[in-house]
Coordinates of C-alpha atoms in Angstrom, one line a residue:
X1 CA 16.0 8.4 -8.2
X2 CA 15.3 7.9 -4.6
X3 CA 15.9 5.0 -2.7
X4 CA 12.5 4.0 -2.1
X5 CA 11.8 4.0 -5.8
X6 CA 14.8 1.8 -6.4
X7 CA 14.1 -0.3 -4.1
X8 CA 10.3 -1.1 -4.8
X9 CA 11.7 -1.3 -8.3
X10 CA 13.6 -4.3 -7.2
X11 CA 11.5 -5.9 -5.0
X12 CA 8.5 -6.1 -7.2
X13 CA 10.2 -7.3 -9.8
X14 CA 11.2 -10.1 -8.2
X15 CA 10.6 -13.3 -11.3
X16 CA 7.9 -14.9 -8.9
X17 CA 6.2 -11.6 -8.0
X18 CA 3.4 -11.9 -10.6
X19 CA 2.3 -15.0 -10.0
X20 CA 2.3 -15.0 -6.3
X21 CA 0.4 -11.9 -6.4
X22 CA -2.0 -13.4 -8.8
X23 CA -2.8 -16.1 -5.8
X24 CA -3.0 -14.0 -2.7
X25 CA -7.3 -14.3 -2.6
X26 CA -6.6 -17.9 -3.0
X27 CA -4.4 -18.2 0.2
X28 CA -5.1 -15.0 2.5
X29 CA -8.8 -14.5 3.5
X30 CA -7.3 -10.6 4.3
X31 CA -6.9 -10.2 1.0
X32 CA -10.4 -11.4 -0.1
X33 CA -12.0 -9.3 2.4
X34 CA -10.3 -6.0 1.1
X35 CA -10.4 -6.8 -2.2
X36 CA -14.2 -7.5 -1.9
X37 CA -14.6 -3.9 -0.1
X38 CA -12.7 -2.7 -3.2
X39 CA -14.8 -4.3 -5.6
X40 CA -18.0 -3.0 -4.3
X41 CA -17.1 0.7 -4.2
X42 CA -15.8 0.4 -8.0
X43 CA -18.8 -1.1 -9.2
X44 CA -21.1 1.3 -7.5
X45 CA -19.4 4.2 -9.1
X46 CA -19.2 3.4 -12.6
X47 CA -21.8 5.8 -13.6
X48 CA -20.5 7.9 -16.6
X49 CA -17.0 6.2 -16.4
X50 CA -15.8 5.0 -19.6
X51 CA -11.6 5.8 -18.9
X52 CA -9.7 4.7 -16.0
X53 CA -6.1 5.2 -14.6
X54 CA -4.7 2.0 -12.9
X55 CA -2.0 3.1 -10.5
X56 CA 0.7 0.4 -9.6
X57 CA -1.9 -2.3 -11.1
X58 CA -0.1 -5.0 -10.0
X59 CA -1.6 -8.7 -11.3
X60 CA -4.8 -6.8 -12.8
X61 CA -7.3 -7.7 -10.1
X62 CA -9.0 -4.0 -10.9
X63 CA -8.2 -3.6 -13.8
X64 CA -9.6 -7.3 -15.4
X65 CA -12.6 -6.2 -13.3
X66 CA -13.3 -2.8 -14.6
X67 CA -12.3 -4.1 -18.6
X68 CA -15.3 -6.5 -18.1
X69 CA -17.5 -4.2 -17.2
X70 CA -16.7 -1.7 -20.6
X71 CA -13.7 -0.1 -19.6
X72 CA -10.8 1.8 -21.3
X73 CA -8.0 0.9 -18.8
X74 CA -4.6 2.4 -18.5
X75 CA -3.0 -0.3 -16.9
X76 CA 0.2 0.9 -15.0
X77 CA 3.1 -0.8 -12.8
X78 CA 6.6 -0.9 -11.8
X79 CA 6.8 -4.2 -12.3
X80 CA 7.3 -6.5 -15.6
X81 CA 6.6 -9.8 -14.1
X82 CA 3.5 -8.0 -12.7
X83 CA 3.1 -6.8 -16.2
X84 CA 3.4 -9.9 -17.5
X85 CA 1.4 -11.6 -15.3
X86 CA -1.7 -9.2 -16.3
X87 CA -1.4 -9.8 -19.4
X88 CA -1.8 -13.5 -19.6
X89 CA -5.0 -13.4 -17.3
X90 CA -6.6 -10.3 -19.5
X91 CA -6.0 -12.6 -22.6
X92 CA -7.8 -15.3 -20.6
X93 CA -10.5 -13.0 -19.5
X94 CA -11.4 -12.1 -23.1
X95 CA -10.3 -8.4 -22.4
X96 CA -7.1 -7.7 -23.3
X97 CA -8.1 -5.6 -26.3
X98 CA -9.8 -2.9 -23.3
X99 CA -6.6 -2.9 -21.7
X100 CA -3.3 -0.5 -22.4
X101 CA -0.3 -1.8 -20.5
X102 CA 2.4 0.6 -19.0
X103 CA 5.5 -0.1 -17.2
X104 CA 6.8 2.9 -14.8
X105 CA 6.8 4.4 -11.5
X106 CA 4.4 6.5 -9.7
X107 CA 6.6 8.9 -9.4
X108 CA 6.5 10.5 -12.9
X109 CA 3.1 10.5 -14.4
X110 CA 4.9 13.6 -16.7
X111 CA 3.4 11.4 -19.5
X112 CA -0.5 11.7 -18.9
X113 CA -2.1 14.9 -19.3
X114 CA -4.1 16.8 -16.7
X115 CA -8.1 15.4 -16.6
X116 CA -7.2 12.5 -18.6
X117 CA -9.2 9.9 -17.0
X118 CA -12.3 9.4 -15.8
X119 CA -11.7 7.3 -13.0
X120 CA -7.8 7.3 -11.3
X121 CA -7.3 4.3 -8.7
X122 CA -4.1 2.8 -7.4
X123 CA -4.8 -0.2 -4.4
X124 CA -2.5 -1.5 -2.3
X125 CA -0.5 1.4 -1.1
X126 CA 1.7 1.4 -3.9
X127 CA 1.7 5.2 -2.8
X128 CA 2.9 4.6 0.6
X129 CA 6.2 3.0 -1.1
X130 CA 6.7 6.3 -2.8
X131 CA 8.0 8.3 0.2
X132 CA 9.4 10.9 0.3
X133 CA 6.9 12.0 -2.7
X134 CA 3.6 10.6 -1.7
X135 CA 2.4 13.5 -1.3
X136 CA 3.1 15.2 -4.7
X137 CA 2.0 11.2 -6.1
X138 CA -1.1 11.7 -4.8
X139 CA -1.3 15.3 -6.5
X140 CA -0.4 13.7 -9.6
X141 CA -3.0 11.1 -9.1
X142 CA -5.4 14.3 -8.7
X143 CA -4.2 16.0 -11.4
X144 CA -4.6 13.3 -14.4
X145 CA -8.3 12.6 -12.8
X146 CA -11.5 13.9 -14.3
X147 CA -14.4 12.5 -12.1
X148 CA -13.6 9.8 -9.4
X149 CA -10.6 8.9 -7.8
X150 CA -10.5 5.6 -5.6
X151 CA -6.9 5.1 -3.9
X152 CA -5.4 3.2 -0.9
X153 CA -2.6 3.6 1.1
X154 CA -1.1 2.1 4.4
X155 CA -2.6 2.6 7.5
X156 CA -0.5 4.0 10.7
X157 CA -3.6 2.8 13.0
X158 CA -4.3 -0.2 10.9
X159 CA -0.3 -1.0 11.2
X160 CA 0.7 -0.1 14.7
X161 CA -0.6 -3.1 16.2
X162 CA 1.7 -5.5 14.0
X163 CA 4.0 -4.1 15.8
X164 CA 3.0 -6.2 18.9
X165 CA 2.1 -9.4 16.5
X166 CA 4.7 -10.8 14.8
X167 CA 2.3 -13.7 13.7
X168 CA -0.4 -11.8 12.8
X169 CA -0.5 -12.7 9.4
X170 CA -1.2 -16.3 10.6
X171 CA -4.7 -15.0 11.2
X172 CA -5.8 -15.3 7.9
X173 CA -3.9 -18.0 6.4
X174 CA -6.8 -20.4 4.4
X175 CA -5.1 -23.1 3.5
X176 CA -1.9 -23.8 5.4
X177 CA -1.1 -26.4 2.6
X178 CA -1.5 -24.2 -0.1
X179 CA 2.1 -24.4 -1.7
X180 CA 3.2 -21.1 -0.9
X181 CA 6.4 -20.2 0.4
X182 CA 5.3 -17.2 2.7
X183 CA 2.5 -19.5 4.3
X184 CA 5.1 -21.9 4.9
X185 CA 7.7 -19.6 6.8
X186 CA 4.4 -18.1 8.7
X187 CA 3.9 -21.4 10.2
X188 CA 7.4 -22.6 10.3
X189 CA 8.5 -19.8 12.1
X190 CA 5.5 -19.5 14.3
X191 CA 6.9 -20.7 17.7
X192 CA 10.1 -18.7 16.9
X193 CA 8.7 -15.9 16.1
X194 CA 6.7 -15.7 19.6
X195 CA 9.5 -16.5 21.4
X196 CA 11.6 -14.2 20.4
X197 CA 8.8 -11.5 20.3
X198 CA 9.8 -8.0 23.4
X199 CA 7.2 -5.2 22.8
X200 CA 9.3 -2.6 22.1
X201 CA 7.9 1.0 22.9
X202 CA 9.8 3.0 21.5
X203 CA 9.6 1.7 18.1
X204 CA 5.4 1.6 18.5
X205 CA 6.2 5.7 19.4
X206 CA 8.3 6.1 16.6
X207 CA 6.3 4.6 14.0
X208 CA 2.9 6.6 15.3
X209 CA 4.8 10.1 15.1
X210 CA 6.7 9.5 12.2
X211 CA 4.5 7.1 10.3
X212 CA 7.7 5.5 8.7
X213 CA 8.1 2.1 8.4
X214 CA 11.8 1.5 6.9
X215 CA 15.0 3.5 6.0
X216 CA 18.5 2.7 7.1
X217 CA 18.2 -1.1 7.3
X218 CA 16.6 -0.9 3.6
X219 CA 18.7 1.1 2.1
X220 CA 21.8 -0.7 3.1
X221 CA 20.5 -3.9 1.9
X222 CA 19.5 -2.5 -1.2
X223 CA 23.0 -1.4 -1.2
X224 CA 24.1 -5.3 -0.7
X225 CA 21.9 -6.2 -3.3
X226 CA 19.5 -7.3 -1.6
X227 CA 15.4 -7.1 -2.1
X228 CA 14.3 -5.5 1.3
X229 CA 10.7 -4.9 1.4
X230 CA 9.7 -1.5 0.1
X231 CA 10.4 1.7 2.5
X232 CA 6.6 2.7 3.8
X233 CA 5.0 5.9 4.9
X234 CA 1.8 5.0 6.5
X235 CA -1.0 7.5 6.6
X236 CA -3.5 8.6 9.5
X237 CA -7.2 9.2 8.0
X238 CA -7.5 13.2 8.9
X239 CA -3.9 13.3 7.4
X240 CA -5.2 11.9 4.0
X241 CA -8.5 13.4 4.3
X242 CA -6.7 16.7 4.4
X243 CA -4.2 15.7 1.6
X244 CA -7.6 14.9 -1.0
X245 CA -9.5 18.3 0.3
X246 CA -6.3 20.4 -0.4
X247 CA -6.2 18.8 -4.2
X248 CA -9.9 20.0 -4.5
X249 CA -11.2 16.7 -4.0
X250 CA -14.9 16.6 -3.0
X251 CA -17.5 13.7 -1.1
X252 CA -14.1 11.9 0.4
X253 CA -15.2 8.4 2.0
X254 CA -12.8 6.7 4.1
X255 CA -13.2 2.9 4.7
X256 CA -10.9 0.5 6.4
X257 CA -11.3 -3.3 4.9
X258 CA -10.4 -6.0 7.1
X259 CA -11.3 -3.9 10.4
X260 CA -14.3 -6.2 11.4
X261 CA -12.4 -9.2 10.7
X262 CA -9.0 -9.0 12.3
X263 CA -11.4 -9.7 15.8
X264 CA -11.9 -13.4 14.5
X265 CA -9.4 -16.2 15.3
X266 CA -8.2 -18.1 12.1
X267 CA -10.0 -21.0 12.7
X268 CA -13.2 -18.9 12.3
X269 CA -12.3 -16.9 9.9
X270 CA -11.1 -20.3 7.8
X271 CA -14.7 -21.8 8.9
X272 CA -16.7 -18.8 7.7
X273 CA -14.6 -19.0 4.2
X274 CA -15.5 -22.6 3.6
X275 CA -19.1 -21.9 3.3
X276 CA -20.6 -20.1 0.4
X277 CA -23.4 -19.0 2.7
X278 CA -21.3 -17.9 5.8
X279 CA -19.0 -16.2 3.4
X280 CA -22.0 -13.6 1.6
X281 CA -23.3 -12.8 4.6
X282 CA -20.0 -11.9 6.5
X283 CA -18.4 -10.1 3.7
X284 CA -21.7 -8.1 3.4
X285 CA -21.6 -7.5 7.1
X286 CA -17.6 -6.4 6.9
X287 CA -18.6 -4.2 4.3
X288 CA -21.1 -2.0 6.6
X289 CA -18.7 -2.5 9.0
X290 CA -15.4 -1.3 8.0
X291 CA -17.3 1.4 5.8
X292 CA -18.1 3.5 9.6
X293 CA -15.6 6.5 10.0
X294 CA -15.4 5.5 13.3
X295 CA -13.3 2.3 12.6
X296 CA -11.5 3.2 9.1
X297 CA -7.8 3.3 10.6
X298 CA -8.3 0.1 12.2
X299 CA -8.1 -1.9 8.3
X300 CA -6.1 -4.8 8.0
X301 CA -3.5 -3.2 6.0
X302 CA -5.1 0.0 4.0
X303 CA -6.4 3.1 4.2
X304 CA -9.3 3.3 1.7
X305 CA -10.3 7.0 0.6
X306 CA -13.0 7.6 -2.3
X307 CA -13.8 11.1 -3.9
X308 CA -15.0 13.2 -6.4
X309 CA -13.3 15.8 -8.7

């Protein structure tokens, strides 16, 4: 097993996992933007889709979502408190009959046969915390696929500038007095974290020829015993592009979610949440937005890339 296998294994299934997951569109507007973009380019390509492939499904967001609207879902994850989690908010959505649930790694999808699905998606980059095998993951995630597949994975361009902003995640924090313990070390650390902040150069070089976020420092606190976050390759859009239109994958669409609105201040940002109105209209606007090629490596987080088999 390789280490970066191992050590999302042990990160994700981290007791709290599930239910913090479960809350993240509750307390990060990032997360409701990209999920939103998500949403939309599922729904507009259910035609003809009756069984889908849920790849490192985390909490269920996608998969609830798709179960409502008819589904077969093969619901799929590392993680048993993710898992877990799933299943008590599919029982509570009324949909838990339209949903199998399977605990493994992306890794080895020996299981499922070739054309097996409909639809294949997998959000959240749980691909880019497969390296050194993303590559052959997404293959895999090809291979199993029959009409659609819908996939994201981390962004080098969409990451590079965290690089230079260790607060960036303070952006898009919508309730500072949510209750979360990762809102509360963003602002409690704040001042610290700026103060302490050099831009290094070399490690902004390294990460943009390398696209490798994690190794060494990982491995030997996995080693420790420790839950390091997950080792991450992070993907340029003509690299993934070419990656799909090798596997025979046809139409590709890239997007970038959350391009448009990393150039607002929090304050904004928490302004334009607060209102039902403001919010339509500006998720409906990010969505044109960070659907032009011109801007899709610039997403908050993720890579989005849609195709057809």
């Amino acid at each position: 097993m390789d280490y970066s296998e191992k050590i999302s294994e042990r990160f994700w299934n981290l007791p709290d996992k599930g239910e913090l997951e479960s809350h993240r569109e509750e307390t990060f507007i990032d997360d409701i933007v990209q999920k939103n973009h998500i949403e939309r380019e599922l729904l507009s390509r259910l035609d003809g889709i009756k069984t889908v492939f849920d790849g490192g499904a985390g909490c269920g967001r996608f998969s609830i979502l798709l179960a409502k609207h008819g589904c077969e879902v093969t619901h799929f994850d590392i993680s048993q408190s993710m898992i877990d989690k799933a299943k008590e908010l599919a029982e509570k959505e009324g949909v838990l009959d339209k949903i199998t649930f399977v605990k493994g790694a992306l890794e080895d999808l020996s299981n499922f046969k070739d054309n097996l699905f409909d639809m294949v998606i997998s959000f959240d980059a749980p691909i880019s915390y497969t390296y050194p095998n993303q590559e052959r993951v997404i293959g895999e995630l090809v291979r199993i696929c029959r009409k659609r597949i819908v996939i994201s994975v981390s962004s080098r361009l969409g990451i590079l500038p965290y690089l230079a902003n260790p607060i960036q995640k303070n952006q898009f924090i919508l309730d500072e007095n949510c209750g979360d313990p990762f809102v509360k070390w963003c602002i409690d650390n704040r001042a610290n974290a700026v103060e302490a902040f050099h831009f290094n150069k070399d490690s902004v070089r390294k990460l943009w020829d390398e696209g490798l976020m994690g190794g060494d420092y990982e491995i030997a606190e996995y080693e420790k015993g420790g839950t390091p976050w997950c080792i991450t390759y992070t993907f340029m859009p003509d690299e993934l592009e070419g990656i799909l239109k090798r596997l025979g994958v046809k139409n590709i669409k890239l997007a970038g979610p959350g391009a448009y609105a990393r150039t607002l201040p929090n304050e904004l940002l928490v302004k334009i949440m607060s209102d039902s109105e403001q919010r339509s209209d500006f998720l409906d606007f990010c969505y044109r937005y960070d659907s032009n090629p011109f801007v899709c490596g610039m997403g908050k987080d993720n890579l989005l890339a849609c195709g057809e088999m």
